């Protein structure tokens, strides 16, 4: 069974919500990324999303744009990331999802990418600029290798589209909690709870919520109705601020632990 | 005259299909948030195509506001200079605001009004599309923000001031290569955030479906007029069409009406910058690979990992890493030939046409002229060429002076 499905099954039995951490792979270097993954696992993170750095990230706010630029300074490529995951699999079995733009995947070649990603131990892929309508061969190649294809649903998605997205998604459905690019926000929009319920009306796949969730209070709020909570920019910003400080992974790990605890209904120690 | 291009009249080129594809190219590669806006736009455009009142309003604006039809001018001294085919210029440089861009901007602004939007946004490279959008925004009373790379702001100061004068807010974009591609990224981010009340006036035949279709629809008036005008002046169709290709809207605007005429040769001229071997250019068909940038599958200048490469051209309007999907289709089918002119060749052509014809061309259009200088002398004097003079060069005189005189005009 795919590691993502196994994790959600286990969480379902425990009646717990998943916490999903996003970091940009290769920011500031792939060695740091590897250390962050291990710290996040210790902190109780359920799934890690690796942002694949891209030169033209149209769906990202400034924090993730700058992280991608830091990684691209070292020419971190999708090949490098897949290769690093293969190494990382000797140290952890935490579910890993690649969060990417479509062009790097196209340049890799869909068939080679699916094969290499499966060999390396990638569990899922989310292409932020690839709607299900354009994803025919992509879905086929990844399905063949039992890699989950996660699609985004948005506040602007019609019910008709929500149904298409829910059916095309495997692993989980990712609900974008606001109309906009990635980044931290002061509040979670009131409509999110109802939209999550609508998605669940079309499928029994887990629904996770992200884009804008940035602190333990918001994570706790969303965990009340979603199957998973994604925090990205708040973590990425901290990585950027601490940079290559030796204790960066530990410090970011502590922050992530507070998010995990809030998501799981525990008071932060 | 129907104001929209109708693919059904060109059975040899029945694109786009229902999925917004031109053969393998095009499509709708956008974040989910924008999918509803693209559907809304597609429906609004289809309804406008069938609406006589909309077409009458657009036609009246084209005549009384833009100054259409633009002349088809026989460039006698240029023809004599080259000593080959007769060369006509389709004078889009004489359209209001100084380039063909107004055709699309006005049409899309009318569409935005029909959709009940209150705000327009746009990207701009050379500033011509930004000025055209700012003009349409002023005319219809829209709020307007135009995204422009800081490098382009530097080389197109005149157009930046024009936009401000027209009441538009020019937003500097300092990310990436600080040119057109980055301005489009920022415009897309704005649209993702403000999609409910904002229409994105995309300025060329690129981007996700239905933008390439809509832009072609509003630009194809160029070719329809040119066809009628050449029949009046020469009593026959042209043998060859030449246009510069950045995103490709002026080229599609001229070519589309003639695609069904197999005998007519068509040439699109990209920006060769410092030359292909230098890596500093924007010749997508010479140096690009298949890929997806900013909503459409097409030819893209990219590295082996799919990262988008920086581009260079003396002309900001051609300085873009991808090309409209319909051009990719016409390239692979061989229907249209694509080539490039370097910065130096374009600058020579810029001076040549200024001196020979009393027309200062846009540096973009100068790329088409530069190529005409190569092919027209090899043609028969009985043959006829139409070259799209897509814009005027007033905006470029500072930039040109820097290269030609090696001094700054201040």
mmCIF file with all atom_site columns, N, CA and C in Angstrom, chain A residues 7 18 27 33 37 50 62 64 74 88 95 115 161 176 190 217 236 252 261:
data_model
loop_
_atom_site.group_PDB
_atom_site.id
_atom_site.type_symbol
_atom_site.label_atom_id
_atom_site.label_alt_id
_atom_site.label_comp_id
_atom_site.label_asym_id
_atom_site.label_entity_id
_atom_site.label_seq_id
_atom_site.pdbx_PDB_ins_code
_atom_site.Cartn_x
_atom_site.Cartn_y
_atom_site.Cartn_z
_atom_site.occupancy
_atom_site.B_iso_or_equiv
_atom_site.pdbx_formal_charge
_atom_site.auth_seq_id
_atom_site.auth_comp_id
_atom_site.auth_asym_id
_atom_site.auth_atom_id
_atom_site.pdbx_PDB_model_num
ATOM 1  N N  . UNK A 1 7   ? -0.841  5.912  5.977   1.00 0.00 ? 7   UNK A N  1
ATOM 2  C CA . UNK A 1 7   ? -0.822  6.904  7.046   1.00 0.00 ? 7   UNK A CA 1
ATOM 3  C C  . UNK A 1 7   ? -2.227  7.419  7.353   1.00 0.00 ? 7   UNK A C  1
ATOM 4  N N  . UNK A 1 18  ? -4.133  14.716 10.089  1.00 0.00 ? 18  UNK A N  1
ATOM 5  C CA . UNK A 1 18  ? -2.749  14.694 9.610   1.00 0.00 ? 18  UNK A CA 1
ATOM 6  C C  . UNK A 1 18  ? -2.150  16.096 9.659   1.00 0.00 ? 18  UNK A C  1
ATOM 7  N N  . UNK A 1 27  ? 16.543  24.135 -0.189  1.00 0.00 ? 27  UNK A N  1
ATOM 8  C CA . UNK A 1 27  ? 16.661  25.450 0.471   1.00 0.00 ? 27  UNK A CA 1
ATOM 9  C C  . UNK A 1 27  ? 17.093  25.244 1.909   1.00 0.00 ? 27  UNK A C  1
ATOM 10 N N  . UNK A 1 33  ? 17.819  19.993 3.771   1.00 0.00 ? 33  UNK A N  1
ATOM 11 C CA . UNK A 1 33  ? 16.489  19.432 3.543   1.00 0.00 ? 33  UNK A CA 1
ATOM 12 C C  . UNK A 1 33  ? 16.379  18.064 4.203   1.00 0.00 ? 33  UNK A C  1
ATOM 13 N N  . UNK A 1 37  ? 13.800  16.927 7.238   1.00 0.00 ? 37  UNK A N  1
ATOM 14 C CA . UNK A 1 37  ? 12.858  15.806 7.155   1.00 0.00 ? 37  UNK A CA 1
ATOM 15 C C  . UNK A 1 37  ? 12.936  14.956 8.429   1.00 0.00 ? 37  UNK A C  1
ATOM 16 N N  . UNK A 1 50  ? 7.604   18.266 -0.615  1.00 0.00 ? 50  UNK A N  1
ATOM 17 C CA . UNK A 1 50  ? 8.826   18.902 -1.115  1.00 0.00 ? 50  UNK A CA 1
ATOM 18 C C  . UNK A 1 50  ? 8.460   19.843 -2.247  1.00 0.00 ? 50  UNK A C  1
ATOM 19 N N  . UNK A 1 62  ? 5.706   35.580 -2.173  1.00 0.00 ? 62  UNK A N  1
ATOM 20 C CA . UNK A 1 62  ? 7.115   35.986 -2.136  1.00 0.00 ? 62  UNK A CA 1
ATOM 21 C C  . UNK A 1 62  ? 7.990   35.009 -1.338  1.00 0.00 ? 62  UNK A C  1
ATOM 22 N N  . UNK A 1 64  ? 7.811   31.736 -0.782  1.00 0.00 ? 64  UNK A N  1
ATOM 23 C CA . UNK A 1 64  ? 8.190   30.531 -1.531  1.00 0.00 ? 64  UNK A CA 1
ATOM 24 C C  . UNK A 1 64  ? 8.974   30.855 -2.796  1.00 0.00 ? 64  UNK A C  1
ATOM 25 N N  . UNK A 1 74  ? 21.924  26.926 -6.289  1.00 0.00 ? 74  UNK A N  1
ATOM 26 C CA . UNK A 1 74  ? 22.774  25.729 -6.341  1.00 0.00 ? 74  UNK A CA 1
ATOM 27 C C  . UNK A 1 74  ? 22.325  24.779 -7.455  1.00 0.00 ? 74  UNK A C  1
ATOM 28 N N  . UNK A 1 88  ? 17.446  9.236  1.132   1.00 0.00 ? 88  UNK A N  1
ATOM 29 C CA . UNK A 1 88  ? 16.693  9.523  2.350   1.00 0.00 ? 88  UNK A CA 1
ATOM 30 C C  . UNK A 1 88  ? 15.856  8.319  2.792   1.00 0.00 ? 88  UNK A C  1
ATOM 31 N N  . UNK A 1 95  ? 5.815   9.501  4.561   1.00 0.00 ? 95  UNK A N  1
ATOM 32 C CA . UNK A 1 95  ? 5.259   9.763  3.220   1.00 0.00 ? 95  UNK A CA 1
ATOM 33 C C  . UNK A 1 95  ? 5.772   11.097 2.647   1.00 0.00 ? 95  UNK A C  1
ATOM 34 N N  . UNK A 1 115 ? 8.975   6.431  -13.299 1.00 0.00 ? 115 UNK A N  1
ATOM 35 C CA . UNK A 1 115 ? 9.812   5.276  -12.955 1.00 0.00 ? 115 UNK A CA 1
ATOM 36 C C  . UNK A 1 115 ? 10.828  5.632  -11.855 1.00 0.00 ? 115 UNK A C  1
ATOM 37 N N  . UNK A 1 161 ? -16.643 20.949 -11.107 1.00 0.00 ? 161 UNK A N  1
ATOM 38 C CA . UNK A 1 161 ? -15.190 20.763 -11.110 1.00 0.00 ? 161 UNK A CA 1
ATOM 39 C C  . UNK A 1 161 ? -14.722 20.046 -9.848  1.00 0.00 ? 161 UNK A C  1
ATOM 40 N N  . UNK A 1 176 ? -7.444  24.436 -1.445  1.00 0.00 ? 176 UNK A N  1
ATOM 41 C CA . UNK A 1 176 ? -6.758  25.719 -1.325  1.00 0.00 ? 176 UNK A CA 1
ATOM 42 C C  . UNK A 1 176 ? -7.693  26.653 -0.568  1.00 0.00 ? 176 UNK A C  1
ATOM 43 N N  . UNK A 1 190 ? -14.008 31.889 6.472   1.00 0.00 ? 190 UNK A N  1
ATOM 44 C CA . UNK A 1 190 ? -15.126 31.191 7.105   1.00 0.00 ? 190 UNK A CA 1
ATOM 45 C C  . UNK A 1 190 ? -15.729 30.114 6.206   1.00 0.00 ? 190 UNK A C  1
ATOM 46 N N  . UNK A 1 217 ? -2.842  28.163 16.196  1.00 0.00 ? 217 UNK A N  1
ATOM 47 C CA . UNK A 1 217 ? -4.272  28.436 16.389  1.00 0.00 ? 217 UNK A CA 1
ATOM 48 C C  . UNK A 1 217 ? -5.056  28.083 15.128  1.00 0.00 ? 217 UNK A C  1
ATOM 49 N N  . UNK A 1 236 ? 8.764   27.835 5.698   1.00 0.00 ? 236 UNK A N  1
ATOM 50 C CA . UNK A 1 236 ? 9.759   28.228 4.695   1.00 0.00 ? 236 UNK A CA 1
ATOM 51 C C  . UNK A 1 236 ? 10.402  29.560 5.074   1.00 0.00 ? 236 UNK A C  1
ATOM 52 N N  . UNK A 1 252 ? 13.639  24.949 13.540  1.00 0.00 ? 252 UNK A N  1
ATOM 53 C CA . UNK A 1 252 ? 12.448  24.818 12.699  1.00 0.00 ? 252 UNK A CA 1
ATOM 54 C C  . UNK A 1 252 ? 11.629  23.614 13.172  1.00 0.00 ? 252 UNK A C  1
ATOM 55 N N  . UNK A 1 261 ? 1.349   19.582 17.376  1.00 0.00 ? 261 UNK A N  1
ATOM 56 C CA . UNK A 1 261 ? 0.594   19.433 18.624  1.00 0.00 ? 261 UNK A CA 1
ATOM 57 C C  . UNK A 1 261 ? -0.769  20.112 18.533  1.00 0.00 ? 261 UNK A C  1
#
